[in-house]
Amino acid sequence: MRLKLGLKYILATALVLLIVMGITLGIIAGRYEDLVIEQTKIQAKALFQQIVITRRWVADHGGVFVEKLPWVEPNLYLKDPLMIDREGRRYVKENPAMVTKQLSKYAQRDKLFSFHITSLKLINPENAPDAFERSALREFEERKTGEASRIEKIGRAVFFRYMAPLYVEQACLECHLKQGYRVGDVRGAISISVPMDYAFSVIATERRYMLLGGLATVAVLMIAHYLITRKMVIMPISRIRAHMLDFSGHGNSDVPVIETGDELEDLSRSFVAMAKAIDSYHGCLQEKIESATQELIEKNKALLRLNRSKSDFIAKISHELRTPLTSIKGAMDYLSVRMSLKGDGGGDDAAVFFDVIKKNAERLIRLVNNIIDYERIELGEFGMHFREVPLKEVLNEVSIGFRSEAEQKGVRMRLESDDVTVSADEDRIKQVLINLISNALNFSPESSEIIVSVKEDNGHALLTVTDSGSGIAEGDIPLIFDQFYSKGTKNGTGLGLAICKGIVEAHGGRIGVNSEAGRGSSFYFRIPKVRTGIYGQEKETACNR
């Protein structure tokens, strides 16, 4: 999907802002959570110190007596745990441990916090440590740490648990001397549990507020950024683009400079200067092109006139040469017949020279006729007379003319002809066949075979002449239909195949060859059975091939 530059810029900026804002809010949220936990820890420490002070006060006074309530039982682990005054009121003695328990029960009842006194050397089984407390007590006794804390889920509630050791003081020895403690030893520890559900709900609420605030900040920044970018960048660029499109489509170089007072104004000035330079150069170039075009037109007309004059000259000279040559050939034929009738042609030198003169005269006549035909093709004056032509009859007639020559060379001609009728110039089709069969005879070895075939091919007639001669080299195949190309025969004019090509193309067809050196050749031409255009168009095709 193709996006505009402005949209891509805004989206990229928004992505960067979201990433930066997300990282920043994440750090802030993490720090806020750490701060809440740290505050809870400070609160737990304060509670611990308050309990320790309370315990120390109780211990320094050797315990305290409080009025016995009905549900309170005397502490069996104390000496003289019960006292009765003169009025009969009963009092129970409370040591630091019992006071600690009582305070913990009051705190739990009000759902504030709880604390638990515990030790690895128990007197009261109710003070047995849990897993967290046991691990912390071992570390305290080994002097590895002076406090322990962690967040723990108990049931469905989450608590911050803090634990610190209780050291033996002088007042503690009254009860714990028998256990072997000395002043400074770790007697046990107090574990404080502070509920964290409310704190975590506050943290979650703050996170939501920070997220919404961050998104709102990003949205406001993006709107402001978009408006500023659109005003200062996108709109000037759009105007410069519009000027460029106007210059590209209409060549209008008279465009104003966009004044922004920054690099975009420099870009606009550069474009205006470039447009004016291109317009000036285009005008100068157009004048040069028109001048050069006019000069080429004049030279082309002159070349056409010279070419036509050359072709007319060659055609006229050839025509003038053909008349005396034809007369010479006729005279030679007459003299040859007379000498043959008189019986003087057996071994007479005159008869031999007469035969040489006759063959050369025939060759000159063929050359002149080919030159005349080729120049007519070049001039577009190659007369064509179309009619319905049965190709099988034409092929039979042409093959009869080569029968004697083929027998003398020991070459067998095989005809494979279907009944195919085409709209064509019969004489010109014969001329093409004569040329192709003559070439096949010239290049065929003795005792070989020439196959001449005619068949219908998808609305066209396909004529093929195949020999078993020496074939044509791959590099020569593209050249054999060019004018004056002759290879492998002394009697060739180099115009026969070029004339065949002109005749076939004048019929709206195509001529070609399949050959391989040393394996013979197969010349073919393909013409439509029905004419598809007027003769003027066909002449133009032959002339412009």
Coordinates of C-alpha atoms in Angstrom, one line a residue, residues 44 47-59 63-64 66 75 78 93-109 113-119 124 126-127 133 162-166 172 176 187-193:
A44 CA 6.5 -2.2 59.1
L47 CA 5.6 -1.0 63.9
F48 CA 8.4 -3.4 64.8
Q49 CA 10.3 -0.7 66.7
Q50 CA 7.1 0.3 68.5
I51 CA 6.5 -3.3 69.6
V52 CA 10.1 -3.7 70.6
I53 CA 9.9 -0.5 72.8
T54 CA 6.7 -1.8 74.3
R55 CA 8.2 -5.2 75.0
R56 CA 11.3 -3.5 76.5
W57 CA 9.1 -1.4 78.8
V58 CA 7.2 -4.5 80.0
A59 CA 10.5 -6.4 80.5
G63 CA 6.0 -7.7 83.5
V64 CA 2.6 -6.0 84.1
V66 CA -3.8 -6.5 84.4
N75 CA 0.2 -17.7 81.8
L78 CA 5.3 -17.5 84.4
K93 CA 0.7 -11.2 85.0
E94 CA 1.6 -10.4 81.4
N95 CA 5.1 -10.7 80.1
P96 CA 6.4 -9.1 76.8
A97 CA 5.4 -12.1 74.7
M98 CA 1.8 -12.1 76.0
V99 CA 1.5 -8.3 75.6
T100 CA 2.7 -8.8 72.0
K101 CA 0.1 -11.4 71.3
Q102 CA -2.7 -9.3 72.8
L103 CA -1.7 -6.3 70.7
S104 CA -1.6 -8.5 67.6
K105 CA -5.1 -9.7 68.2
Y106 CA -6.4 -6.2 68.6
A107 CA -4.7 -5.1 65.3
Q108 CA -6.1 -8.1 63.5
R109 CA -9.6 -7.4 64.8
F113 CA -2.0 -5.4 60.5
S114 CA -0.8 -8.4 62.4
F115 CA 2.5 -9.5 64.0
H116 CA 3.8 -12.8 65.3
I117 CA 6.5 -13.5 67.8
T118 CA 8.4 -16.7 67.0
S119 CA 11.6 -18.5 67.8
N124 CA 5.0 -21.9 73.8
E126 CA 1.7 -21.4 69.5
N127 CA 4.7 -19.4 68.6
E133 CA 9.9 -17.1 59.4
Y162 CA 8.6 -7.9 57.4
M163 CA 10.7 -9.7 60.0
A164 CA 13.5 -8.6 62.3
P165 CA 15.3 -10.3 65.1
L166 CA 14.8 -9.9 68.9
C172 CA 15.1 -11.1 79.3
H176 CA 15.3 -17.3 79.4
R187 CA 16.2 -15.0 71.0
G188 CA 13.7 -15.0 68.3
A189 CA 12.0 -12.5 65.9
I190 CA 8.8 -10.7 65.3
S191 CA 7.1 -11.1 61.9
I192 CA 4.8 -8.2 60.8
S193 CA 2.2 -8.7 58.0

